[in-house]
Amino acid sequence: MYTQALNVPESGTAVDAGDADKAARFQAIVDREDKVEPNDWMPESYRRTLVRQISQHAHSEIIGMQPEGNWITRAPSLKRKAALLAKVQDEAGHGLYLYAAAETLGVSREELYEQLLSGKAKYSSIFNYPTLTWADIGAIGWLVDGAAIMNQIPLCRCSYGPYARAMIRICKEESFHQRQGYEIMATLCGGSVKQREMAQDALNRWWWPSLMMFGPSDKDSLHSSDTMRWKIKRFSNDDLRQRFVDATVPQGRHLGLTFPDPELRFDEQAGHWQFGEIDWAEFKRVLSGDGPCNRQRMQVRRELEADGAWVREAALVYARKQTERNSAAKIAAE
Ligand code: FAQ
């Protein structure tokens, strides 16, 4: 199915003596915190896991442009419009770095797009919720980018070099995104009663979906044990979710906002904010394609893909002509 990466055996599961040796050397690289690079030997299951995670991450960035893109024409001022436009462009850039990182594992970009467009590949559940008011743009920056940073800072130390390096730049930009979102929320909270209500309503709607971004609880996580052994993930889904809650609740309270969770309370002894049970049925529903905006997101993506076909075609023809012209010039000069 996937194009084979260099030095990757056809079957990653058949372990002969040579493979066992290679596997031990591979794990030793991981254990001493060196980076695995594209041409290094790697277990097929490691490669497949990386392709899955990096491509889902790339798809999330690209689909994630839609909920915010929805507000570019309606941003309340020129300054807000410019910032939002830049943020959405950053997300396209993140998608680009991540697709490029996935390609180093021997899978083509076309294959990855096909997996997204056919509905075979997942993208983050969070982008299947609608952006109903301008305050949702604040809530996305504050909460969604905030959750993304919490999850992604440890990925800067991921064992696979190209992914780790892509994450460094992405995290710097996400950090700016988080601040612009919080600043929108702070402005609304310092404004009229109506504006405060908008901010509160956005928090009410985005809080639980943001907690779902971290994935299923540890006991239900399928991939965590492998990805942590391979040092792709450094912390479990539940650990990161708890860190996010601990960091975010004081920020919301500082703005005078309340969280839509009657069980939220600070546990002095544990030093953590305890929170209520996530609605896992809703999470599963969204993952299975039945969230509030799943169909709309995919339809828009497919339309954009079709609309952009002529641009891709023109770029390929231009590139071919350039190559032909350069080789003709080279022959003439010889
Ligand atoms: N949504 O065994 P685990 C962003 C799936 S980027 C959908 O725990 P894993 C920037 C999971 O894929 C947001 N699916 O899986 C931005 C697996 O399914 P599979 C994206 C989910 O991989 C901001 C199954 O459930 N970030 O926000 C979700 O160890 C603003 C079992 O789960 C990343 O992709 C979910 N929430 O842990 C853009 C970061 N959770 O593949 C625009 C990198 C789980 O077996 C605007 N990814 N699943 O069919 C990761 O860190 C991990 O992949 C996790 C999941 C933590 C997402």
mmCIF file of C-alpha atoms and ligand atoms in Angstrom:
data_model
loop_
_atom_site.group_PDB
_atom_site.id
_atom_site.type_symbol
_atom_site.label_atom_id
_atom_site.label_comp_id
_atom_site.label_asym_id
_atom_site.label_seq_id
_atom_site.Cartn_x
_atom_site.Cartn_y
_atom_site.Cartn_z
ATOM 1 C CA MET A 1 0.000 0.000 0.000
ATOM 2 C CA TYR A 2 2.649 2.539 1.012
ATOM 3 C CA THR A 3 5.759 3.174 -1.042
ATOM 4 C CA GLN A 4 8.610 1.585 0.860
ATOM 5 C CA ALA A 5 11.064 3.884 2.615
ATOM 6 C CA LEU A 6 14.751 3.179 2.026
ATOM 7 C CA ASN A 7 16.096 0.271 4.077
ATOM 8 C CA VAL A 8 12.679 -0.730 5.336
ATOM 9 C CA PRO A 9 12.067 -4.478 5.025
ATOM 10 C CA GLU A 10 8.948 -5.608 3.138
ATOM 11 C CA SER A 11 7.484 -7.163 6.226
ATOM 12 C CA GLY A 12 8.111 -5.430 9.524
ATOM 13 C CA THR A 13 6.593 -8.310 11.441
ATOM 14 C CA ALA A 14 8.883 -11.168 10.345
ATOM 15 C CA VAL A 15 11.741 -11.088 12.833
ATOM 16 C CA ASP A 16 14.806 -13.120 11.851
ATOM 17 C CA ALA A 17 18.134 -12.854 13.678
ATOM 18 C CA GLY A 18 19.195 -9.893 11.504
ATOM 19 C CA ASP A 19 15.962 -8.040 12.175
ATOM 20 C CA ALA A 20 16.227 -8.677 15.909
ATOM 21 C CA ASP A 21 19.679 -7.124 15.849
ATOM 22 C CA LYS A 22 18.427 -4.131 13.899
ATOM 23 C CA ALA A 23 15.456 -3.772 16.226
ATOM 24 C CA ALA A 24 17.759 -3.759 19.263
ATOM 25 C CA ARG A 25 19.999 -1.123 17.636
ATOM 26 C CA PHE A 26 16.926 0.939 16.740
ATOM 27 C CA GLN A 27 15.568 0.825 20.316
ATOM 28 C CA ALA A 28 19.030 1.758 21.628
ATOM 29 C CA ILE A 29 19.008 4.902 19.434
ATOM 30 C CA VAL A 30 15.585 5.775 20.818
ATOM 31 C CA ASP A 31 16.583 5.058 24.420
ATOM 32 C CA ARG A 32 19.637 7.280 24.321
ATOM 33 C CA GLU A 33 17.522 10.124 22.905
ATOM 34 C CA ASP A 34 19.198 10.233 19.489
ATOM 35 C CA LYS A 35 17.015 10.944 16.477
ATOM 36 C CA VAL A 36 15.847 8.314 13.997
ATOM 37 C CA GLU A 37 16.316 9.706 10.479
ATOM 38 C CA PRO A 38 14.532 8.732 7.221
ATOM 39 C CA ASN A 39 17.297 6.447 5.907
ATOM 40 C CA ASP A 40 17.812 4.610 9.216
ATOM 41 C CA TRP A 41 16.373 1.142 9.650
ATOM 42 C CA MET A 42 13.115 1.250 11.576
ATOM 43 C CA PRO A 43 10.479 -1.347 12.455
ATOM 44 C CA GLU A 44 7.618 -1.288 9.985
ATOM 45 C CA SER A 45 5.153 -0.757 12.837
ATOM 46 C CA TYR A 46 7.079 2.382 13.940
ATOM 47 C CA ARG A 47 6.964 3.727 10.383
ATOM 48 C CA ARG A 48 3.251 2.978 10.031
ATOM 49 C CA THR A 49 2.444 4.590 13.371
ATOM 50 C CA LEU A 50 4.343 7.726 12.412
ATOM 51 C CA VAL A 51 2.622 7.949 9.029
ATOM 52 C CA ARG A 52 -0.736 7.584 10.804
ATOM 53 C CA GLN A 53 -0.066 10.180 13.502
ATOM 54 C CA ILE A 54 1.767 12.746 11.351
ATOM 55 C CA SER A 55 -0.777 12.557 8.535
ATOM 56 C CA GLN A 56 -3.735 12.824 10.936
ATOM 57 C CA HIS A 57 -2.000 15.833 12.407
ATOM 58 C CA ALA A 58 -1.497 17.359 8.929
ATOM 59 C CA HIS A 59 -5.137 16.716 7.993
ATOM 60 C CA SER A 60 -6.211 18.380 11.259
ATOM 61 C CA GLU A 61 -4.296 21.536 10.385
ATOM 62 C CA ILE A 62 -5.866 21.694 6.919
ATOM 63 C CA ILE A 63 -9.426 20.941 8.025
ATOM 64 C CA GLY A 64 -8.810 23.202 11.044
ATOM 65 C CA MET A 65 -8.572 26.172 8.685
ATOM 66 C CA GLN A 66 -12.309 25.958 7.973
ATOM 67 C CA PRO A 67 -13.959 26.903 11.296
ATOM 68 C CA GLU A 68 -11.812 30.036 11.616
ATOM 69 C CA GLY A 69 -11.757 30.793 7.893
ATOM 70 C CA ASN A 70 -15.506 31.156 8.318
ATOM 71 C CA TRP A 71 -14.892 34.434 10.248
ATOM 72 C CA ILE A 72 -12.227 36.135 8.119
ATOM 73 C CA THR A 73 -14.762 38.254 6.219
ATOM 74 C CA ARG A 74 -16.639 39.096 9.426
ATOM 75 C CA ALA A 75 -13.755 39.935 11.786
ATOM 76 C CA PRO A 76 -14.737 43.054 13.788
ATOM 77 C CA SER A 77 -11.767 45.230 12.740
ATOM 78 C CA LEU A 78 -8.954 45.394 10.188
ATOM 79 C CA LYS A 79 -6.438 44.449 12.899
ATOM 80 C CA ARG A 80 -8.452 41.382 13.886
ATOM 81 C CA LYS A 81 -8.908 40.418 10.233
ATOM 82 C CA ALA A 82 -5.155 40.637 9.529
ATOM 83 C CA ALA A 83 -4.314 38.544 12.613
ATOM 84 C CA LEU A 84 -6.923 35.900 11.784
ATOM 85 C CA LEU A 85 -5.824 35.734 8.152
ATOM 86 C CA ALA A 86 -2.209 35.228 9.262
ATOM 87 C CA LYS A 87 -3.259 32.537 11.760
ATOM 88 C CA VAL A 88 -5.210 30.573 9.162
ATOM 89 C CA GLN A 89 -2.257 30.853 6.756
ATOM 90 C CA ASP A 90 0.035 29.532 9.513
ATOM 91 C CA GLU A 91 -2.225 26.486 9.765
ATOM 92 C CA ALA A 92 -1.816 25.821 6.031
ATOM 93 C CA GLY A 93 1.955 26.082 6.577
ATOM 94 C CA HIS A 94 1.789 23.592 9.474
ATOM 95 C CA GLY A 95 -0.063 21.183 7.202
ATOM 96 C CA LEU A 96 2.684 21.607 4.617
ATOM 97 C CA TYR A 97 5.559 20.885 7.067
ATOM 98 C CA LEU A 98 3.702 17.864 8.393
ATOM 99 C CA TYR A 99 2.854 16.373 4.984
ATOM 100 C CA ALA A 100 6.528 16.878 4.054
ATOM 101 C CA ALA A 101 7.594 15.081 7.283
ATOM 102 C CA ALA A 102 5.223 12.190 6.480
ATOM 103 C CA GLU A 103 6.627 11.967 2.936
ATOM 104 C CA THR A 104 10.100 11.228 4.352
ATOM 105 C CA LEU A 105 8.587 7.921 5.512
ATOM 106 C CA GLY A 106 7.977 6.838 1.933
ATOM 107 C CA VAL A 107 4.307 7.701 1.536
ATOM 108 C CA SER A 108 3.230 10.088 -1.207
ATOM 109 C CA ARG A 109 1.265 13.245 -0.568
ATOM 110 C CA GLU A 110 -1.354 12.137 -3.105
ATOM 111 C CA GLU A 111 -1.931 8.957 -1.108
ATOM 112 C CA LEU A 112 -2.369 10.968 2.075
ATOM 113 C CA TYR A 113 -4.843 13.357 0.431
ATOM 114 C CA GLU A 114 -6.740 10.412 -0.966
ATOM 115 C CA GLN A 115 -7.011 8.906 2.519
ATOM 116 C CA LEU A 116 -8.431 12.170 3.845
ATOM 117 C CA LEU A 117 -10.855 12.758 0.971
ATOM 118 C CA SER A 118 -12.154 9.197 0.973
ATOM 119 C CA GLY A 119 -12.824 9.444 4.721
ATOM 120 C CA LYS A 120 -10.295 6.699 5.541
ATOM 121 C CA ALA A 121 -8.022 9.007 7.541
ATOM 122 C CA LYS A 122 -9.024 10.742 10.741
ATOM 123 C CA TYR A 123 -8.501 14.378 11.674
ATOM 124 C CA SER A 124 -8.977 15.985 15.080
ATOM 125 C CA SER A 125 -12.522 15.768 16.446
ATOM 126 C CA ILE A 126 -12.419 19.422 17.512
ATOM 127 C CA PHE A 127 -12.802 20.750 13.976
ATOM 128 C CA ASN A 128 -16.253 19.219 13.614
ATOM 129 C CA TYR A 129 -17.833 21.906 15.816
ATOM 130 C CA PRO A 130 -19.302 25.123 14.392
ATOM 131 C CA THR A 131 -18.042 28.676 14.946
ATOM 132 C CA LEU A 132 -21.266 30.535 15.732
ATOM 133 C CA THR A 133 -19.999 33.904 16.983
ATOM 134 C CA TRP A 134 -16.823 35.993 16.928
ATOM 135 C CA ALA A 135 -16.106 34.825 20.504
ATOM 136 C CA ASP A 136 -15.575 31.321 19.079
ATOM 137 C CA ILE A 137 -12.446 32.649 17.370
ATOM 138 C CA GLY A 138 -11.170 33.731 20.797
ATOM 139 C CA ALA A 139 -12.126 30.363 22.306
ATOM 140 C CA ILE A 140 -10.393 28.419 19.512
ATOM 141 C CA GLY A 141 -7.152 30.353 19.959
ATOM 142 C CA TRP A 142 -7.233 30.137 23.750
ATOM 143 C CA LEU A 143 -8.499 26.574 24.178
ATOM 144 C CA VAL A 144 -7.844 24.686 20.927
ATOM 145 C CA ASP A 145 -4.395 26.144 20.300
ATOM 146 C CA GLY A 146 -3.753 25.917 24.053
ATOM 147 C CA ALA A 147 -4.568 22.190 23.985
ATOM 148 C CA ALA A 148 -2.546 21.775 20.787
ATOM 149 C CA ILE A 149 0.538 23.330 22.433
ATOM 150 C CA MET A 150 0.195 21.165 25.527
ATOM 151 C CA ASN A 151 0.101 18.080 23.308
ATOM 152 C CA GLN A 152 2.719 19.242 20.824
ATOM 153 C CA ILE A 153 5.558 20.712 22.919
ATOM 154 C CA PRO A 154 6.588 17.161 23.943
ATOM 155 C CA LEU A 155 6.485 16.191 20.241
ATOM 156 C CA CYS A 156 9.452 18.556 19.685
ATOM 157 C CA ARG A 157 11.440 15.781 21.431
ATOM 158 C CA CYS A 158 9.862 12.989 19.379
ATOM 159 C CA SER A 159 12.319 10.258 18.343
ATOM 160 C CA TYR A 160 11.704 10.782 14.620
ATOM 161 C CA GLY A 161 13.913 13.684 13.485
ATOM 162 C CA PRO A 162 11.788 15.247 10.687
ATOM 163 C CA TYR A 163 8.640 15.282 12.869
ATOM 164 C CA ALA A 164 10.489 16.687 15.892
ATOM 165 C CA ARG A 165 12.049 19.476 13.820
ATOM 166 C CA ALA A 166 8.737 20.406 12.176
ATOM 167 C CA MET A 167 7.134 20.631 15.619
ATOM 168 C CA ILE A 168 9.615 23.235 16.888
ATOM 169 C CA ARG A 169 8.456 25.884 14.452
ATOM 170 C CA ILE A 170 4.815 24.832 14.693
ATOM 171 C CA CYS A 171 4.843 25.219 18.477
ATOM 172 C CA LYS A 172 6.300 28.730 18.275
ATOM 173 C CA GLU A 173 3.443 29.762 16.008
ATOM 174 C CA GLU A 174 0.797 27.938 18.078
ATOM 175 C CA SER A 175 1.996 29.827 21.109
ATOM 176 C CA PHE A 176 1.293 33.141 19.369
ATOM 177 C CA HIS A 177 -2.106 31.794 18.277
ATOM 178 C CA GLN A 178 -2.987 30.896 21.851
ATOM 179 C CA ARG A 179 -2.154 34.407 23.041
ATOM 180 C CA GLN A 180 -4.169 36.125 20.318
ATOM 181 C CA GLY A 181 -7.148 33.919 21.264
ATOM 182 C CA TYR A 182 -6.838 34.714 24.956
ATOM 183 C CA GLU A 183 -6.518 38.400 24.133
ATOM 184 C CA ILE A 184 -9.801 38.260 22.155
ATOM 185 C CA MET A 185 -11.472 36.607 25.156
ATOM 186 C CA ALA A 186 -9.984 39.205 27.534
ATOM 187 C CA THR A 187 -11.256 42.041 25.318
ATOM 188 C CA LEU A 188 -14.759 40.555 25.195
ATOM 189 C CA CYS A 189 -14.757 39.949 28.963
ATOM 190 C CA GLY A 190 -13.799 43.585 29.543
ATOM 191 C CA GLY A 191 -16.553 44.789 27.204
ATOM 192 C CA SER A 192 -20.345 45.038 27.331
ATOM 193 C CA VAL A 193 -22.670 42.553 29.043
ATOM 194 C CA LYS A 194 -23.510 41.111 25.634
ATOM 195 C CA GLN A 195 -19.814 40.622 24.835
ATOM 196 C CA ARG A 196 -19.159 38.872 28.173
ATOM 197 C CA GLU A 197 -22.114 36.595 27.472
ATOM 198 C CA MET A 198 -20.679 35.752 24.059
ATOM 199 C CA ALA A 199 -17.327 34.843 25.636
ATOM 200 C CA GLN A 200 -19.034 32.694 28.286
ATOM 201 C CA ASP A 201 -21.190 30.953 25.687
ATOM 202 C CA ALA A 202 -18.107 30.176 23.564
ATOM 203 C CA LEU A 203 -16.324 28.693 26.587
ATOM 204 C CA ASN A 204 -19.408 26.628 27.405
ATOM 205 C CA ARG A 205 -19.465 25.133 23.930
ATOM 206 C CA TRP A 206 -15.690 24.629 23.364
ATOM 207 C CA TRP A 207 -14.580 23.396 26.794
ATOM 208 C CA TRP A 208 -15.544 19.724 26.590
ATOM 209 C CA PRO A 209 -14.583 19.271 22.910
ATOM 210 C CA SER A 210 -11.158 20.770 23.800
ATOM 211 C CA LEU A 211 -10.661 18.122 26.495
ATOM 212 C CA MET A 212 -11.533 15.452 23.905
ATOM 213 C CA MET A 213 -8.655 16.625 21.695
ATOM 214 C CA PHE A 214 -6.239 14.705 23.933
ATOM 215 C CA GLY A 215 -7.790 11.416 22.826
ATOM 216 C CA PRO A 216 -9.411 8.520 24.707
ATOM 217 C CA SER A 217 -8.601 7.903 28.347
ATOM 218 C CA ASP A 218 -5.360 5.997 28.949
ATOM 219 C CA LYS A 219 -7.175 2.737 29.570
ATOM 220 C CA ASP A 220 -8.812 2.966 26.114
ATOM 221 C CA SER A 221 -5.850 4.374 24.172
ATOM 222 C CA LEU A 222 -4.809 1.866 21.500
ATOM 223 C CA HIS A 223 -1.438 3.244 20.533
ATOM 224 C CA SER A 224 -0.004 4.922 23.637
ATOM 225 C CA SER A 225 2.056 2.008 24.930
ATOM 226 C CA ASP A 226 3.900 1.617 21.592
ATOM 227 C CA THR A 227 4.279 5.328 20.950
ATOM 228 C CA MET A 228 5.630 5.943 24.443
ATOM 229 C CA ARG A 229 8.118 3.041 24.172
ATOM 230 C CA TRP A 230 9.299 4.540 20.881
ATOM 231 C CA LYS A 231 9.383 8.048 22.412
ATOM 232 C CA ILE A 232 7.011 9.465 19.833
ATOM 233 C CA LYS A 233 4.649 10.424 22.652
ATOM 234 C CA ARG A 234 6.240 11.458 25.962
ATOM 235 C CA PHE A 235 3.126 11.759 28.118
ATOM 236 C CA SER A 236 -0.129 9.863 28.156
ATOM 237 C CA ASN A 237 -3.430 11.326 26.909
ATOM 238 C CA ASP A 238 -4.768 11.697 30.474
ATOM 239 C CA ASP A 239 -1.553 13.314 31.776
ATOM 240 C CA LEU A 240 -1.632 15.957 29.064
ATOM 241 C CA ARG A 241 -5.350 16.551 29.544
ATOM 242 C CA GLN A 242 -4.763 17.141 33.271
ATOM 243 C CA ARG A 243 -1.905 19.559 32.545
ATOM 244 C CA PHE A 244 -4.179 21.464 30.175
ATOM 245 C CA VAL A 245 -6.982 21.717 32.751
ATOM 246 C CA ASP A 246 -4.508 22.860 35.445
ATOM 247 C CA ALA A 247 -3.095 25.568 33.182
ATOM 248 C CA THR A 248 -6.394 26.753 31.699
ATOM 249 C CA VAL A 249 -8.824 26.926 34.619
ATOM 250 C CA PRO A 250 -6.909 29.762 36.390
ATOM 251 C CA GLN A 251 -6.768 31.663 33.067
ATOM 252 C CA GLY A 252 -10.549 31.431 32.660
ATOM 253 C CA ARG A 253 -11.191 32.405 36.277
ATOM 254 C CA HIS A 254 -8.889 35.396 35.838
ATOM 255 C CA LEU A 255 -11.286 36.583 33.101
ATOM 256 C CA GLY A 256 -14.277 36.037 35.413
ATOM 257 C CA LEU A 257 -15.548 33.123 33.333
ATOM 258 C CA THR A 258 -17.063 29.923 34.706
ATOM 259 C CA PHE A 259 -16.459 26.428 33.363
ATOM 260 C CA PRO A 260 -19.396 24.243 32.297
ATOM 261 C CA ASP A 261 -18.458 21.473 34.725
ATOM 262 C CA PRO A 262 -20.211 21.254 38.120
ATOM 263 C CA GLU A 263 -17.570 18.773 39.306
ATOM 264 C CA LEU A 264 -14.625 21.070 38.664
ATOM 265 C CA ARG A 265 -12.779 21.730 41.934
ATOM 266 C CA PHE A 266 -9.214 22.203 43.096
ATOM 267 C CA ASP A 267 -7.829 19.236 44.987
ATOM 268 C CA GLU A 268 -5.377 20.845 47.440
ATOM 269 C CA GLN A 269 -3.737 17.569 48.322
ATOM 270 C CA ALA A 270 -3.115 16.453 44.740
ATOM 271 C CA GLY A 271 -2.410 20.008 43.568
ATOM 272 C CA HIS A 272 -4.661 19.490 40.545
ATOM 273 C CA TRP A 273 -8.036 20.612 39.244
ATOM 274 C CA GLN A 274 -10.406 17.661 39.290
ATOM 275 C CA PHE A 275 -12.935 17.570 36.498
ATOM 276 C CA GLY A 276 -16.050 15.605 35.571
ATOM 277 C CA GLU A 277 -16.392 12.681 33.178
ATOM 278 C CA ILE A 278 -16.030 13.424 29.469
ATOM 279 C CA ASP A 279 -18.969 12.397 27.300
ATOM 280 C CA TRP A 280 -17.157 9.579 25.481
ATOM 281 C CA ALA A 281 -20.299 8.683 23.526
ATOM 282 C CA GLU A 282 -20.145 12.129 21.921
ATOM 283 C CA PHE A 283 -16.412 11.686 21.209
ATOM 284 C CA LYS A 284 -17.084 8.359 19.474
ATOM 285 C CA ARG A 285 -19.970 9.845 17.521
ATOM 286 C CA VAL A 286 -17.776 12.667 16.195
ATOM 287 C CA LEU A 287 -14.975 10.229 15.315
ATOM 288 C CA SER A 288 -17.417 8.031 13.426
ATOM 289 C CA GLY A 289 -18.357 10.988 11.190
ATOM 290 C CA ASP A 290 -21.560 12.042 12.927
ATOM 291 C CA GLY A 291 -20.494 15.278 14.639
ATOM 292 C CA PRO A 292 -22.212 18.632 14.048
ATOM 293 C CA CYS A 293 -20.027 19.581 11.056
ATOM 294 C CA ASN A 294 -18.271 16.402 9.827
ATOM 295 C CA ARG A 295 -20.160 16.241 6.541
ATOM 296 C CA GLN A 296 -19.791 19.960 5.851
ATOM 297 C CA ARG A 297 -16.023 19.884 6.550
ATOM 298 C CA MET A 298 -15.459 16.998 4.135
ATOM 299 C CA GLN A 299 -17.707 18.481 1.467
ATOM 300 C CA VAL A 300 -15.826 21.807 1.582
ATOM 301 C CA ARG A 301 -12.489 19.979 1.468
ATOM 302 C CA ARG A 302 -13.554 17.948 -1.584
ATOM 303 C CA GLU A 303 -14.836 21.060 -3.364
ATOM 304 C CA LEU A 304 -11.582 22.908 -2.648
ATOM 305 C CA GLU A 305 -9.603 19.971 -3.979
ATOM 306 C CA ALA A 306 -11.617 19.990 -7.214
ATOM 307 C CA ASP A 307 -11.438 23.800 -7.542
ATOM 308 C CA GLY A 308 -7.662 23.725 -7.110
ATOM 309 C CA ALA A 309 -7.068 21.015 -9.737
ATOM 310 C CA TRP A 310 -6.200 23.549 -12.458
ATOM 311 C CA VAL A 311 -3.631 25.244 -10.198
ATOM 312 C CA ARG A 312 -1.860 21.938 -9.508
ATOM 313 C CA GLU A 313 -1.966 21.062 -13.196
ATOM 314 C CA ALA A 314 -0.571 24.467 -14.218
ATOM 315 C CA ALA A 315 2.200 24.218 -11.591
ATOM 316 C CA LEU A 316 3.219 20.779 -12.881
ATOM 317 C CA VAL A 317 3.288 21.931 -16.514
ATOM 318 C CA TYR A 318 5.342 24.989 -15.506
ATOM 319 C CA ALA A 319 7.789 22.818 -13.533
ATOM 320 C CA ARG A 320 8.139 20.412 -16.491
ATOM 321 C CA LYS A 321 8.782 23.301 -18.920
ATOM 322 C CA GLN A 322 11.403 24.771 -16.556
ATOM 323 C CA THR A 323 13.190 21.417 -16.336
ATOM 324 C CA GLU A 324 13.123 21.021 -20.131
ATOM 325 C CA ARG A 325 14.396 24.582 -20.617
ATOM 326 C CA ASN A 326 17.200 24.082 -18.069
ATOM 327 C CA SER A 327 18.364 20.823 -19.627
ATOM 328 C CA ALA A 328 18.245 22.364 -23.143
ATOM 329 C CA ALA A 329 20.368 25.283 -21.886
ATOM 330 C CA LYS A 330 22.791 22.836 -20.251
ATOM 331 C CA ILE A 331 23.192 20.829 -23.477
ATOM 332 C CA ALA A 332 23.715 24.029 -25.481
ATOM 333 C CA ALA A 333 26.445 25.156 -23.050
ATOM 334 C CA GLU A 334 28.359 21.832 -23.322
HETATM 335 N N1 FAQ B 1 -9.797 13.308 17.201
HETATM 336 O O1 FAQ B 1 -4.630 5.270 20.784
HETATM 337 P P1 FAQ B 1 -5.001 6.717 20.769
HETATM 338 C C1 FAQ B 1 -4.379 21.595 16.119
HETATM 339 C C2 FAQ B 1 -8.008 8.538 17.474
HETATM 340 S S1 FAQ B 1 -3.795 20.100 15.594
HETATM 341 C C3 FAQ B 1 -9.808 12.343 16.256
HETATM 342 O O2 FAQ B 1 -4.914 7.440 22.040
HETATM 343 P P2 FAQ B 1 -2.831 8.231 19.603
HETATM 344 C C4 FAQ B 1 -3.757 22.844 15.558
HETATM 345 C C5 FAQ B 1 -6.579 8.117 17.191
HETATM 346 O O3 FAQ B 1 -6.108 8.718 16.010
HETATM 347 C C6 FAQ B 1 -4.822 18.901 16.410
HETATM 348 N N2 FAQ B 1 -9.262 11.120 16.454
HETATM 349 O O4 FAQ B 1 -4.219 7.428 19.576
HETATM 350 C C7 FAQ B 1 -4.801 23.802 15.219
HETATM 351 C C8 FAQ B 1 -6.730 6.631 17.093
HETATM 352 O O5 FAQ B 1 -7.358 6.295 15.853
HETATM 353 P P3 FAQ B 1 -6.661 5.340 14.731
HETATM 354 C C9 FAQ B 1 -4.349 17.558 16.096
HETATM 355 C C10 FAQ B 1 -8.680 10.901 17.649
HETATM 356 O O6 FAQ B 1 -2.474 8.549 18.215
HETATM 357 C C11 FAQ B 1 -5.356 24.634 16.174
HETATM 358 C C12 FAQ B 1 -7.782 6.337 18.155
HETATM 359 O O7 FAQ B 1 -8.504 7.528 18.345
HETATM 360 N N3 FAQ B 1 -3.184 17.236 16.874
HETATM 361 O O8 FAQ B 1 -5.233 21.579 16.889
HETATM 362 C C13 FAQ B 1 -8.617 11.879 18.653
HETATM 363 O O9 FAQ B 1 -1.819 7.547 20.451
HETATM 364 C C14 FAQ B 1 -6.347 25.534 15.830
HETATM 365 C C15 FAQ B 1 -7.189 5.827 19.451
HETATM 366 O O10 FAQ B 1 -6.499 6.854 20.176
HETATM 367 C C16 FAQ B 1 -2.450 16.161 16.618
HETATM 368 O O11 FAQ B 1 -2.725 15.407 15.712
HETATM 369 C C17 FAQ B 1 -9.216 13.117 18.395
HETATM 370 N N4 FAQ B 1 -9.223 14.112 19.294
HETATM 371 O O12 FAQ B 1 -3.222 9.587 20.378
HETATM 372 C C18 FAQ B 1 -5.239 23.898 13.901
HETATM 373 C C19 FAQ B 1 -1.220 15.979 17.486
HETATM 374 N N5 FAQ B 1 -7.973 11.349 19.714
HETATM 375 O O13 FAQ B 1 -5.526 6.118 14.172
HETATM 376 C C20 FAQ B 1 -6.248 24.802 13.564
HETATM 377 C C21 FAQ B 1 -0.494 14.711 17.216
HETATM 378 C C22 FAQ B 1 -7.656 10.082 19.394
HETATM 379 O O14 FAQ B 1 -6.208 4.107 15.439
HETATM 380 C C23 FAQ B 1 -6.799 25.647 14.544
HETATM 381 N N6 FAQ B 1 -1.275 13.548 17.573
HETATM 382 N N7 FAQ B 1 -8.089 9.820 18.161
HETATM 383 O O15 FAQ B 1 -7.727 5.100 13.708
HETATM 384 C C24 FAQ B 1 -1.283 12.990 18.808
HETATM 385 O O16 FAQ B 1 -0.651 13.467 19.728
HETATM 386 C C25 FAQ B 1 -2.066 11.729 18.978
HETATM 387 O O17 FAQ B 1 -2.312 11.179 17.713
HETATM 388 C C26 FAQ B 1 -3.405 11.903 19.753
HETATM 389 C C27 FAQ B 1 -4.091 10.532 19.831
HETATM 390 C C28 FAQ B 1 -3.155 12.392 21.158
HETATM 391 C C29 FAQ B 1 -4.336 12.861 19.023
#
